[in-house]
Coordinates of C-alpha atoms in Angstrom, one line a residue:
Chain A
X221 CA 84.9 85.9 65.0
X222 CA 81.6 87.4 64.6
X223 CA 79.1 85.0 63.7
X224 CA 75.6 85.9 62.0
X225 CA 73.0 82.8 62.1
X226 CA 69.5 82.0 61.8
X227 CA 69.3 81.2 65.6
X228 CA 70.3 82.6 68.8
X229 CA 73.5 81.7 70.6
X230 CA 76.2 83.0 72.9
X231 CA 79.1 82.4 74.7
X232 CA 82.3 83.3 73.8
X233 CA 81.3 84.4 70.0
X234 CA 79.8 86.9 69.0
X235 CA 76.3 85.6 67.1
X236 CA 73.6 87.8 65.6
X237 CA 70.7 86.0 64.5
X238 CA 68.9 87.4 61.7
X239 CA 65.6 86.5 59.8
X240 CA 66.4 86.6 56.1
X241 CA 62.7 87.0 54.7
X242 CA 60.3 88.3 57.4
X243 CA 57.6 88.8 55.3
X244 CA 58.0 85.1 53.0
X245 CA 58.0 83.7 57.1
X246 CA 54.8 85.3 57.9
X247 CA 53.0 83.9 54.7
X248 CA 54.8 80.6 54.8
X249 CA 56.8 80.9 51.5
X250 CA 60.0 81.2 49.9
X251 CA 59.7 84.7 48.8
X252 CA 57.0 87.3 47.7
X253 CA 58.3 88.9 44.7
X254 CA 61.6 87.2 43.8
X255 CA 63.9 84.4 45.3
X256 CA 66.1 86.2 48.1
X257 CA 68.5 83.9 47.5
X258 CA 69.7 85.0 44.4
X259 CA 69.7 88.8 44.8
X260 CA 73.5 88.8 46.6
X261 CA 75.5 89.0 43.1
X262 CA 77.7 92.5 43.3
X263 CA 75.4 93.0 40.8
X264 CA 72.5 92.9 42.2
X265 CA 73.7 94.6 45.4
X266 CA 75.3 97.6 43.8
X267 CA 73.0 98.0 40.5
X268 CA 70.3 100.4 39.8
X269 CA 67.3 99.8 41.1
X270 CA 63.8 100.1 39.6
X271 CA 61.5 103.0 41.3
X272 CA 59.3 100.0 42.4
X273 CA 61.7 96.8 43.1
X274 CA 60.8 93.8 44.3
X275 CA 60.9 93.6 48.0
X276 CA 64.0 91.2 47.7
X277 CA 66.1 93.0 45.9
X278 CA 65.6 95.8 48.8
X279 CA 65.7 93.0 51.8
X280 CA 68.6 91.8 50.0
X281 CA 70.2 95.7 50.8
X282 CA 69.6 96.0 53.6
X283 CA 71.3 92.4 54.9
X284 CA 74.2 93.6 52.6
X285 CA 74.5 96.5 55.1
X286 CA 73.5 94.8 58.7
X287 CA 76.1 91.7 57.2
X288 CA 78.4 92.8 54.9
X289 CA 78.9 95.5 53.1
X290 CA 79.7 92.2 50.5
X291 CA 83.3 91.7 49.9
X292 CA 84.3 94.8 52.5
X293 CA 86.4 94.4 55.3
X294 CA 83.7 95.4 57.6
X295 CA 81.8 92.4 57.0
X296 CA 81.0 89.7 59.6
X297 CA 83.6 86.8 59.8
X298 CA 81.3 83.9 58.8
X299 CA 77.6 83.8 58.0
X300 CA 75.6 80.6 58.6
X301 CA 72.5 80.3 56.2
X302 CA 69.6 78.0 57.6
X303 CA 67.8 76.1 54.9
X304 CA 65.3 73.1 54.6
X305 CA 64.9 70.9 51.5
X306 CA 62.0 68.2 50.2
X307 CA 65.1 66.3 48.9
X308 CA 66.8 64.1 50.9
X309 CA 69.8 65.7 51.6
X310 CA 71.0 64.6 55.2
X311 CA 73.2 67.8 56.3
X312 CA 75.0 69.8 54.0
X313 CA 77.5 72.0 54.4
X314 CA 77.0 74.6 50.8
X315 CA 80.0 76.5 49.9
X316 CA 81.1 78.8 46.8
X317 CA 84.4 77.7 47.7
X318 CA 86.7 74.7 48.0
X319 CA 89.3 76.0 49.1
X320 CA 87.9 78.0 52.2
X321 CA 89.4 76.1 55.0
X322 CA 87.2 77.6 57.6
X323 CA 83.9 75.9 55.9
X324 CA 85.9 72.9 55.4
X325 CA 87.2 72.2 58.3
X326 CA 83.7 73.6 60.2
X327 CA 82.4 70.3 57.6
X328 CA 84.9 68.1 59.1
X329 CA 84.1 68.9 62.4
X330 CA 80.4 68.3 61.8
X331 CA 80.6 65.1 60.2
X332 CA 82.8 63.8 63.0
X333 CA 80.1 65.4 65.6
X334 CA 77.1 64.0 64.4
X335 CA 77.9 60.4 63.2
X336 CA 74.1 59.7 62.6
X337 CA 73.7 61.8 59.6
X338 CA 75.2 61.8 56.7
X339 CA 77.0 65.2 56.5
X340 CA 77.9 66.4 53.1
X341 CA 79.7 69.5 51.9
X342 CA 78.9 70.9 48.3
X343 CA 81.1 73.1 46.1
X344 CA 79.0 75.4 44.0
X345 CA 81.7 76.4 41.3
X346 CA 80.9 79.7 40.8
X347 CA 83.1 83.1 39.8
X348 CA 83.6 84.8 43.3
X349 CA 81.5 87.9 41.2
X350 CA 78.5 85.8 40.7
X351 CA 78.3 84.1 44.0
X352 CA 74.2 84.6 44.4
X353 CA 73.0 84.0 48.3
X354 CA 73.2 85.3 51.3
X355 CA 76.0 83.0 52.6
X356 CA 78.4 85.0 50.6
X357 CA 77.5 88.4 52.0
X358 CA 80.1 87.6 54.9
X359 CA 83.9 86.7 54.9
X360 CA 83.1 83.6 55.4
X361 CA 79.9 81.9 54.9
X362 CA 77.9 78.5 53.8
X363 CA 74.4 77.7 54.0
X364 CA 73.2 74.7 56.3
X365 CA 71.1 72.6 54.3
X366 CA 68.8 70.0 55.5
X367 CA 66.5 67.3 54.6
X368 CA 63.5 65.7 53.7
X369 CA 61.1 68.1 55.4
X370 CA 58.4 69.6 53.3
X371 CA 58.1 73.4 53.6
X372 CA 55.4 74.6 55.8
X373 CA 56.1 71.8 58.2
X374 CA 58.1 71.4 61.0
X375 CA 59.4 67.3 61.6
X376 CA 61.0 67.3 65.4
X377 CA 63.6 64.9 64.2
X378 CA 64.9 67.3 61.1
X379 CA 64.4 70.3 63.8
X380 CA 66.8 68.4 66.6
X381 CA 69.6 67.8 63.8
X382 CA 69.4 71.5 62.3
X383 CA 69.9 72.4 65.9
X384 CA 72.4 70.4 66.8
X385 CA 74.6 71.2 63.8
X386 CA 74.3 74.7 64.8
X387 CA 75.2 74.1 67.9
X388 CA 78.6 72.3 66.8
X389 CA 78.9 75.1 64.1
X390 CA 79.3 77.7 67.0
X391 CA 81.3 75.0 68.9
X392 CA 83.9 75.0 66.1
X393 CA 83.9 78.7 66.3
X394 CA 84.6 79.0 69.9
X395 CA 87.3 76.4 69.7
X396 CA 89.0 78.3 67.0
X397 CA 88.9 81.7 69.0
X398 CA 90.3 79.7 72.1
X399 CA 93.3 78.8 69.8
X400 CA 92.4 75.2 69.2
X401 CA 94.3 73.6 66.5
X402 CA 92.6 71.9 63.9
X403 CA 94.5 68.7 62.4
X404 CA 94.8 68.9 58.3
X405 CA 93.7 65.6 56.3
X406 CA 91.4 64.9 53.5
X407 CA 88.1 65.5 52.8
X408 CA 85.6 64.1 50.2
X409 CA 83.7 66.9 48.8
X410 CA 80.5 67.7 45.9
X411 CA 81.2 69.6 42.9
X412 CA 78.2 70.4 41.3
X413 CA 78.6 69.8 37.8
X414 CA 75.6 70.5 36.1
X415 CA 71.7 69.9 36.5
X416 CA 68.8 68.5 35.0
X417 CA 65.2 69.7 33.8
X418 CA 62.2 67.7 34.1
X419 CA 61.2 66.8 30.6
X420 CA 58.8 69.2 28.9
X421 CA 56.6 68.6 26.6
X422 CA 57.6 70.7 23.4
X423 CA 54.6 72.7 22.5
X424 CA 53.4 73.9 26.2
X425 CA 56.5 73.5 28.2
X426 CA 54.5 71.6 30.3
X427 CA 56.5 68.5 33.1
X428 CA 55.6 65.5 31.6
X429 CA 57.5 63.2 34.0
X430 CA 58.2 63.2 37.8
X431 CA 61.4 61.5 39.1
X432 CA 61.3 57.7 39.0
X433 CA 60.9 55.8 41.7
X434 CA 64.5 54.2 41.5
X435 CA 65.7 57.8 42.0
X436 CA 63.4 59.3 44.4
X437 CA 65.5 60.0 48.0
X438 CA 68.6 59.0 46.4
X439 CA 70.4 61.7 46.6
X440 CA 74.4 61.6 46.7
X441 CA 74.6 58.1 45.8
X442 CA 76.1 57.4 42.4
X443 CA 74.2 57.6 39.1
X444 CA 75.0 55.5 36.2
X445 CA 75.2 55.9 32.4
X446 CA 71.5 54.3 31.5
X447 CA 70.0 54.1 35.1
X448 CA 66.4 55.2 35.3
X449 CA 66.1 59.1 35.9
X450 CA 62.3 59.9 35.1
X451 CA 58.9 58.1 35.1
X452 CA 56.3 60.2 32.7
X453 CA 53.3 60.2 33.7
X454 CA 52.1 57.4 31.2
X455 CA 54.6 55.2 33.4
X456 CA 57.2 55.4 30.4
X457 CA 61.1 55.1 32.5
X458 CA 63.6 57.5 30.9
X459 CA 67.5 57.1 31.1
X460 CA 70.0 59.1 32.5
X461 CA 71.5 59.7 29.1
X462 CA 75.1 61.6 30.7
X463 CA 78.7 59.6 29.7
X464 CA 80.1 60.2 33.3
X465 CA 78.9 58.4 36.4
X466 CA 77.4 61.5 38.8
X467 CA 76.3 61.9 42.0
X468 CA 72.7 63.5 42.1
X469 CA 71.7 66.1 45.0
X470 CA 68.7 68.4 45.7
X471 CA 66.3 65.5 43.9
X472 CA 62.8 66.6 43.8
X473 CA 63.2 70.0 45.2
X474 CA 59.6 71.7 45.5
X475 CA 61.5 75.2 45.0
X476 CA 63.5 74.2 42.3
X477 CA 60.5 73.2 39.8
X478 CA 60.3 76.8 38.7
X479 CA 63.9 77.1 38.1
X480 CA 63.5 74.3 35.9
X481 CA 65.9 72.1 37.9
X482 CA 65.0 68.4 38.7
X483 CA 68.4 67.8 40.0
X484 CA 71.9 68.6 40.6
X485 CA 74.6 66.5 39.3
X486 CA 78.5 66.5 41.2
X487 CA 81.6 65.0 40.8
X488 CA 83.1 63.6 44.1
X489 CA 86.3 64.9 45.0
X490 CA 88.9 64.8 47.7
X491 CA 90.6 67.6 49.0
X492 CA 93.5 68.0 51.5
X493 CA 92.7 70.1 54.4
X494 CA 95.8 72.2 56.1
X495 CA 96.1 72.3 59.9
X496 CA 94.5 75.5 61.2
X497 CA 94.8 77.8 64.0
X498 CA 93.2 81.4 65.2
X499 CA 96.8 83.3 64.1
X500 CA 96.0 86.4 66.4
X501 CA 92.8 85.6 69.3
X502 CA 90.7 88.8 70.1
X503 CA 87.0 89.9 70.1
X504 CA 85.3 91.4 68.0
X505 CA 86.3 88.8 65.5
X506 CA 87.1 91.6 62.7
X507 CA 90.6 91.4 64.4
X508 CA 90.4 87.3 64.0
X509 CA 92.0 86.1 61.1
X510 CA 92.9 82.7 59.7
X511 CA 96.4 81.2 59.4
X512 CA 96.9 77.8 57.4
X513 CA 100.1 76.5 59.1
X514 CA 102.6 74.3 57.5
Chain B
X153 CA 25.8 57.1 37.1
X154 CA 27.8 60.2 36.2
X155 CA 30.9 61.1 38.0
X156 CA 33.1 64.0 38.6
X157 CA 36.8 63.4 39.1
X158 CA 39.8 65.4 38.8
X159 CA 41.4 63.0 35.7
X160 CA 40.0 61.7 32.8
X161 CA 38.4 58.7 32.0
X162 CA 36.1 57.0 29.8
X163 CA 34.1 53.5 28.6
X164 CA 30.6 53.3 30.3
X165 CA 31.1 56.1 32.9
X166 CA 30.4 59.7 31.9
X167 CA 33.0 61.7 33.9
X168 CA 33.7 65.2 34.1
X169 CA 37.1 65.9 34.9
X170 CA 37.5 69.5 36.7
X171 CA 40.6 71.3 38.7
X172 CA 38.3 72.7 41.7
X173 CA 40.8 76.2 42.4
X174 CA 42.9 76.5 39.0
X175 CA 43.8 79.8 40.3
X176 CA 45.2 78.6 43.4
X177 CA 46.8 75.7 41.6
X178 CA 48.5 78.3 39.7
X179 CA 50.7 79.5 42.3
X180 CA 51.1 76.5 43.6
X181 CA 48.9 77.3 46.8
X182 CA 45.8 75.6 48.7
X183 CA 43.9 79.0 47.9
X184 CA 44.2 82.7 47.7
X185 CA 41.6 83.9 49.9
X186 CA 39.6 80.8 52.3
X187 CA 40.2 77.1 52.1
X188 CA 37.7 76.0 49.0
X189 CA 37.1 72.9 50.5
X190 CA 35.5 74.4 53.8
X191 CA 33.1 76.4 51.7
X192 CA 30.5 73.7 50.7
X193 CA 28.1 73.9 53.7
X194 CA 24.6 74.9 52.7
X195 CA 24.8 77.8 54.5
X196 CA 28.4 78.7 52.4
X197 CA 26.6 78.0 49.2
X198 CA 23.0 79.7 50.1
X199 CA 23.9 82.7 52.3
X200 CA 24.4 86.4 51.8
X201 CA 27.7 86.9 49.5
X202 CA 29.9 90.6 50.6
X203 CA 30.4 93.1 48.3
X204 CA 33.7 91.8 47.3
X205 CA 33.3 88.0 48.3
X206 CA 36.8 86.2 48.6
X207 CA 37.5 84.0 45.6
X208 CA 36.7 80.6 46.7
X209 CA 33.1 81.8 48.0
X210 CA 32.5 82.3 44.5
X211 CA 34.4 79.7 43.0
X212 CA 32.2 76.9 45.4
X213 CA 29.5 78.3 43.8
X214 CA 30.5 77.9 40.4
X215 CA 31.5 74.3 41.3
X216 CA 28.1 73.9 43.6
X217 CA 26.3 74.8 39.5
X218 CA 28.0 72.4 37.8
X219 CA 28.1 69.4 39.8
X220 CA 25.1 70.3 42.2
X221 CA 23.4 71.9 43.2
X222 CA 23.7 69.6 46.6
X223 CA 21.1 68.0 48.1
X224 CA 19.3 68.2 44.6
X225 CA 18.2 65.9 42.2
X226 CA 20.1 67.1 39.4
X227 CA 23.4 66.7 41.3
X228 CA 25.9 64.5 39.8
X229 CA 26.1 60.7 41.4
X230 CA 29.6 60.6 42.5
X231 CA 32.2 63.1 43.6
X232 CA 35.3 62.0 43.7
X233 CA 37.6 65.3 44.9
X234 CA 41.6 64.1 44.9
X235 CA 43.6 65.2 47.5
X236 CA 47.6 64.6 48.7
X237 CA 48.9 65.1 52.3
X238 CA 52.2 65.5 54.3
X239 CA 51.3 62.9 56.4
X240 CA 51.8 59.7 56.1
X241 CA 48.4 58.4 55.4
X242 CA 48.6 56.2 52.8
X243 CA 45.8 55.8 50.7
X244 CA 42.0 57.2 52.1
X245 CA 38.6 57.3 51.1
X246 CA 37.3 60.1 53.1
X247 CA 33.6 61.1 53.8
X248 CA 30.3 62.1 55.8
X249 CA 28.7 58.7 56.3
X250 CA 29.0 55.7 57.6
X251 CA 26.6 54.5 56.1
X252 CA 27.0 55.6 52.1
X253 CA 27.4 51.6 50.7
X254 CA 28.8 52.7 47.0
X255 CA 31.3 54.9 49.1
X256 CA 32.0 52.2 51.7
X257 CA 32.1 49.4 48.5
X258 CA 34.2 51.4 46.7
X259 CA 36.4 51.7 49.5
X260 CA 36.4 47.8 50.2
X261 CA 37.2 46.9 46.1
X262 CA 40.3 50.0 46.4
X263 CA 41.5 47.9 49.3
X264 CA 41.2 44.7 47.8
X265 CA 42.9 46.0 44.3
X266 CA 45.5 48.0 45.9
X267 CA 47.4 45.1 48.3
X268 CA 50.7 47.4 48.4
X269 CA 49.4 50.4 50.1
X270 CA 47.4 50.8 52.6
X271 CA 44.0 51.4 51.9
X272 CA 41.6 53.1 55.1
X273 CA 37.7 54.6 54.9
X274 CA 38.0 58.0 57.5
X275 CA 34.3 58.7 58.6
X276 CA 33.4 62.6 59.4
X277 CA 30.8 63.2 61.7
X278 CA 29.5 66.1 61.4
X279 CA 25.4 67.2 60.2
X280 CA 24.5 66.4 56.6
X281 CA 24.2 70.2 56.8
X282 CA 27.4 71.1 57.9
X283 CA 29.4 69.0 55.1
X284 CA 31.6 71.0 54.0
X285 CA 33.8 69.8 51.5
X286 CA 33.6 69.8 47.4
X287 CA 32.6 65.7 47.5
X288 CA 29.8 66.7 49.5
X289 CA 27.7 68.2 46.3
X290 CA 27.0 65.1 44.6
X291 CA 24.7 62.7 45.6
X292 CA 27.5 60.4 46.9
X293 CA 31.2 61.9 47.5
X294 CA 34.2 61.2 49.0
X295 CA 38.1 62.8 48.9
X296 CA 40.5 60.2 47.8
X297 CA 43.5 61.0 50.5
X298 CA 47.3 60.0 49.6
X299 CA 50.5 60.9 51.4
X300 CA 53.4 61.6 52.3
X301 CA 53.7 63.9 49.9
X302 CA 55.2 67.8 50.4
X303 CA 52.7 70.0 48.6
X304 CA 54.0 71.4 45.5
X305 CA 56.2 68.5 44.9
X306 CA 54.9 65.3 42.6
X307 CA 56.3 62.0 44.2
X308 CA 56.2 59.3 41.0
X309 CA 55.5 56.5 43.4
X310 CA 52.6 58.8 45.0
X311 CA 51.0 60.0 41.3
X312 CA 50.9 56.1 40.4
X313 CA 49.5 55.3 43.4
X314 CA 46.9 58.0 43.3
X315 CA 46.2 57.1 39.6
X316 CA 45.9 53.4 40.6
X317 CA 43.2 54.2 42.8
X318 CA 41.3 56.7 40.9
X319 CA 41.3 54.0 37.8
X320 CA 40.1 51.3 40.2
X321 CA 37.1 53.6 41.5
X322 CA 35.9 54.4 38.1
X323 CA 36.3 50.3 37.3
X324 CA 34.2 49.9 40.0
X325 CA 31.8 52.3 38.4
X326 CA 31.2 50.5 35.7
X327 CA 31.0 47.3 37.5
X328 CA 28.0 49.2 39.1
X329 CA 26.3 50.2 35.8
X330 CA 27.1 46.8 34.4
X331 CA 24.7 45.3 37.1
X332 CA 27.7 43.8 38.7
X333 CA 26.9 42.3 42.4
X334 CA 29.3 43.4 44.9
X335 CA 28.9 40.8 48.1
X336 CA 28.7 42.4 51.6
X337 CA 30.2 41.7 54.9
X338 CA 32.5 43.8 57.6
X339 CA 34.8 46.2 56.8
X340 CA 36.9 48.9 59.6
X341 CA 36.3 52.7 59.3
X342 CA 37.8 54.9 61.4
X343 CA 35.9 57.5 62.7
X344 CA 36.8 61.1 63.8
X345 CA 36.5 62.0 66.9
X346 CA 38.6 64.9 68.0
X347 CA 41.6 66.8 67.0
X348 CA 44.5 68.2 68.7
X349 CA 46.6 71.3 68.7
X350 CA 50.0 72.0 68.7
X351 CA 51.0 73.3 71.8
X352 CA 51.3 77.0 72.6
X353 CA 52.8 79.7 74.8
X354 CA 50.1 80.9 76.1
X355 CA 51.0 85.2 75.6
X356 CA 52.2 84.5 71.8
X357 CA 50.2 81.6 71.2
X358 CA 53.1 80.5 68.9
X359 CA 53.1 76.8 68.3
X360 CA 56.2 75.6 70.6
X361 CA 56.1 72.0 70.2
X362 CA 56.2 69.5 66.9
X363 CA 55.2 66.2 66.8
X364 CA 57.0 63.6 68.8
X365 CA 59.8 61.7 66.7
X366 CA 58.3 58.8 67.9
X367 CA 54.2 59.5 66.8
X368 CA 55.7 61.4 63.2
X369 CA 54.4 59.1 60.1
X370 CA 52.7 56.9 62.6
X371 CA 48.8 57.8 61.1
X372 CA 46.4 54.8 61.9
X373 CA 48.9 53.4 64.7
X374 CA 47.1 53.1 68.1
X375 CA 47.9 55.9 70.4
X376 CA 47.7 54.8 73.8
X377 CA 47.1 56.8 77.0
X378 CA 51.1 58.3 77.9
X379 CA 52.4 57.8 74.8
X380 CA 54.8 60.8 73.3
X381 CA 53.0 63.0 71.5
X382 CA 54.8 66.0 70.5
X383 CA 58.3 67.2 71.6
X384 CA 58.8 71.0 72.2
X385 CA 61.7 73.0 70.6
X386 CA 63.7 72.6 74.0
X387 CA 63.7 69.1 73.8
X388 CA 60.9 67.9 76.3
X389 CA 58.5 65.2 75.6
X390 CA 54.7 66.0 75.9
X391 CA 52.2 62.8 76.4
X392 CA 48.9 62.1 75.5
X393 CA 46.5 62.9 78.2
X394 CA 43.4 61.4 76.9
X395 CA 42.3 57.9 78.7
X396 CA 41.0 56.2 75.4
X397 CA 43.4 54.3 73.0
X398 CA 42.6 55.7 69.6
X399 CA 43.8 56.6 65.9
X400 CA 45.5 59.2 64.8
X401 CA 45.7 60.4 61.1
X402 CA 46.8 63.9 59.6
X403 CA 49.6 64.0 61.4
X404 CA 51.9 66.7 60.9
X405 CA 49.9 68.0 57.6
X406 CA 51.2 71.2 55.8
X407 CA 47.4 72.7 55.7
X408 CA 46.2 72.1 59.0
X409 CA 48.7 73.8 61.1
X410 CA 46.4 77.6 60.5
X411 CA 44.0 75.7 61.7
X412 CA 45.1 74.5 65.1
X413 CA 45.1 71.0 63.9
X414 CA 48.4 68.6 64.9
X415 CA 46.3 66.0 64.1
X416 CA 42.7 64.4 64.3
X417 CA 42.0 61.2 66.8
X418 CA 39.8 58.1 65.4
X419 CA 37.7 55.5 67.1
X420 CA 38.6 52.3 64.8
X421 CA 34.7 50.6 64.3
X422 CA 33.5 47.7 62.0
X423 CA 30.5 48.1 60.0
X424 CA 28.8 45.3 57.7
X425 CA 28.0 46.4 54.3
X426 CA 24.9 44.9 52.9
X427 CA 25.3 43.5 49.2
X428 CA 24.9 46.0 46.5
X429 CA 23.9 45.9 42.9
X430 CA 22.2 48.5 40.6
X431 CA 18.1 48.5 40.8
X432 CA 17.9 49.9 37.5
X433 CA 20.6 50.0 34.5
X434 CA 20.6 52.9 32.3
X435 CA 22.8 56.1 31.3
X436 CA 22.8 59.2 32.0
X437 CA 23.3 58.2 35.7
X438 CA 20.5 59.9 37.2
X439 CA 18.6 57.3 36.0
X440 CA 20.9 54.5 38.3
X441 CA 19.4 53.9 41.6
X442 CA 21.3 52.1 44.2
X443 CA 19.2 48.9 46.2
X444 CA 20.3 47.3 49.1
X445 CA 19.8 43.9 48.8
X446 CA 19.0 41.3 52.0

């Protein structure tokens, strides 16, 4: 299994670490022209492109071609996308899929593995056509979420657990080329469901409110019909107004404020995990493939 | 007394309300071309300008004619420039002096209004010449300090806190003009005395340590000789060498890492304020002169 992460490793797996934005890093920010992280549609890949695009949409080719191409069979096995949050996520394991047992069992294995952090996996239900980041350039693929840590700062304890669920992520990998068998069972996952804007005042669009208090770092636990959601800034509480009970995530995001999201909402689910084994071992990992066994 | 803020506010006080670097705040950066608030020396306001002068040379100057010019009589009475921090630094009242009694009163009726969050007075020690921040124009001036906050993110319990403090200043204001008596006695500062650096490889110079788990959100908690300091990406802890106990504060900020700043060291100091009341009522401010009573 070729592996393609945002940090170096070795052993017995095959791991290519890559630098998604270079030129974002050096200027300390998400992006110069237009968020990477949507630019890994088909359509956007395969497209026309403008005679002067933004430098995105070409970084966004050229990972396509060192990683994918997307949806080919030349593409690596599994890509592992490193991310930071202001919200307080804990780990998260970020999949367009629930039903790709690699991710789900590499979540199972994590949460087990690190019992000092809450380790959640989310289910972004999107048409296989539309799936947007770079996660989805590979066969398989997730991003590795984590949080609080403002952007442009580095906190040693958020850097040692980022690190260390790496680390197991490529231990799961080498234990699956060995052969290893991993058990089936359930697994609680996130749906997300839907999200929420900050409210706006009509005539200038403007934020009027910032998350209340009650709601701030509260991510992934449940969110009642009528609990506070927003505090304007007159001090004025507003409700969550929804019928269903939700579970918020990515509360408070600094990067989500221009994509007018305040916060994801998801619905908890469970889902049975089958056993899994490496059906036929071998490096490169393009001859690795996945059997889910009875 | 006439006072410039960065919110609005009425009754007695005349305020002027003014966003120092609106077109840094519309990309939701510090600046575009040099920190703003570094350009406020006399020398920065009174030298040579280049050709093409970056945007914040210019924009102190702009700021320097309306609220200024500093060191002049014309210069508004209080400057009052809001700031938020990554760090955990509560609530501060930062300045030049030591000995500024309406910034050091001010400070004491913020702490004594404000019993839920911390409430400190930071002391710079530099030459009245080499002030260099926006608060530094008027004839008294201070940065009102609040954190932990990630930049480009609004916290509600930070922007209450923040709004608190700023409402409290100006009610202390008009206290002032209203002849009020404010009694003195002690009250703790902590002055600067030094800063540290991240640590650094010494070909790349690439920062290869963050702070210590241990000393993260720990601003205004004695440091004491030994004590972990930072903890490099390979999971070594680094101790602080120096021999004298002292503060620290901006630990970990967002702004100061360009700057070869981990975080600044304070000696903690008492000072007795003498009792204050205004010598002579009247508005426009200029007209207010401060008397230290005995």
């Amino acid at each position: 299994m070729r592996t393609a992460t945002g940090a170096e490793a070795g052993g017995d797996v095959s791991v290519r670490a890559v630098l998604a934005n270079p030129r974002a890093t050096r200027l300390g920010r998400r992006y110069l022209d237009t968020d990477l992280n949507r630019c890994f549609t088909h359509a956007a890949l395969n497209g026309p492109l403008s005679d002067a695009p933004p430098y995105e949409m070409t970084r966004a080719r050229e990972l396509d071609a060192l990683l994918g191409p997307k949806g080919s069979p030349r593409a690596v096995d599994l890509v592992c996308d490193l991310h930071n949050s202001t919200s307080n996520m804990g780990l998260c394991v970020i999949a367009f899929s629930d039903c790709d047992w690699i991710c789900l069992h590499v979540f199972r294995y994590l949460q087990r593995q690190m019992p000092d952090i809450p380790v959640r996996y989310i289910h972004l239900d999107v048409p296989d056509e539309e799936s947007f980041s770079l996660d989805s350039v590979g066969k398989h693929g997730f991003a590795l979420e984590i949080g609080p840590q403002p952007h442009g700062v580095v906190r040693s304890d958020i850097y040692t657990a980022m690190k260390d669920g790496l680390q197991h992520t490529l231990d799961w990998v080498r234990l699956f080329n060995s052969g290893a068998v991993f058990e089936g069972g359930p697994v609680d996952l996130f749906t997300a469901v839907g999200h929420v804007d900050y409210p706006r005042e009509a005539d200038t669009q403007n934020i009027m409110a910032a998350i209340h208090p009650k709601l701030q770092d509260q991510d992934f636990c449940l969110l009642r019909p009528e609990e506070p959601m927003f505090q304007t800034f007159s001090g004025q509480t507003l409700r969550y107004k929804g019928s269903e009970p939700l579970y918020p995530f990515f509360i408070n995001e600094c990067a989500y404020y221009e994509k007018g999201v305040a916060l994801y909402l998801a619905r908890k689910r469970s889902v049975t995990l089958p056993t899994l084994r490496v059906h036929k071992k071998g490096h490169p990992a393009n001859f690795v493939s996945v059997q889910e066994e009875e």
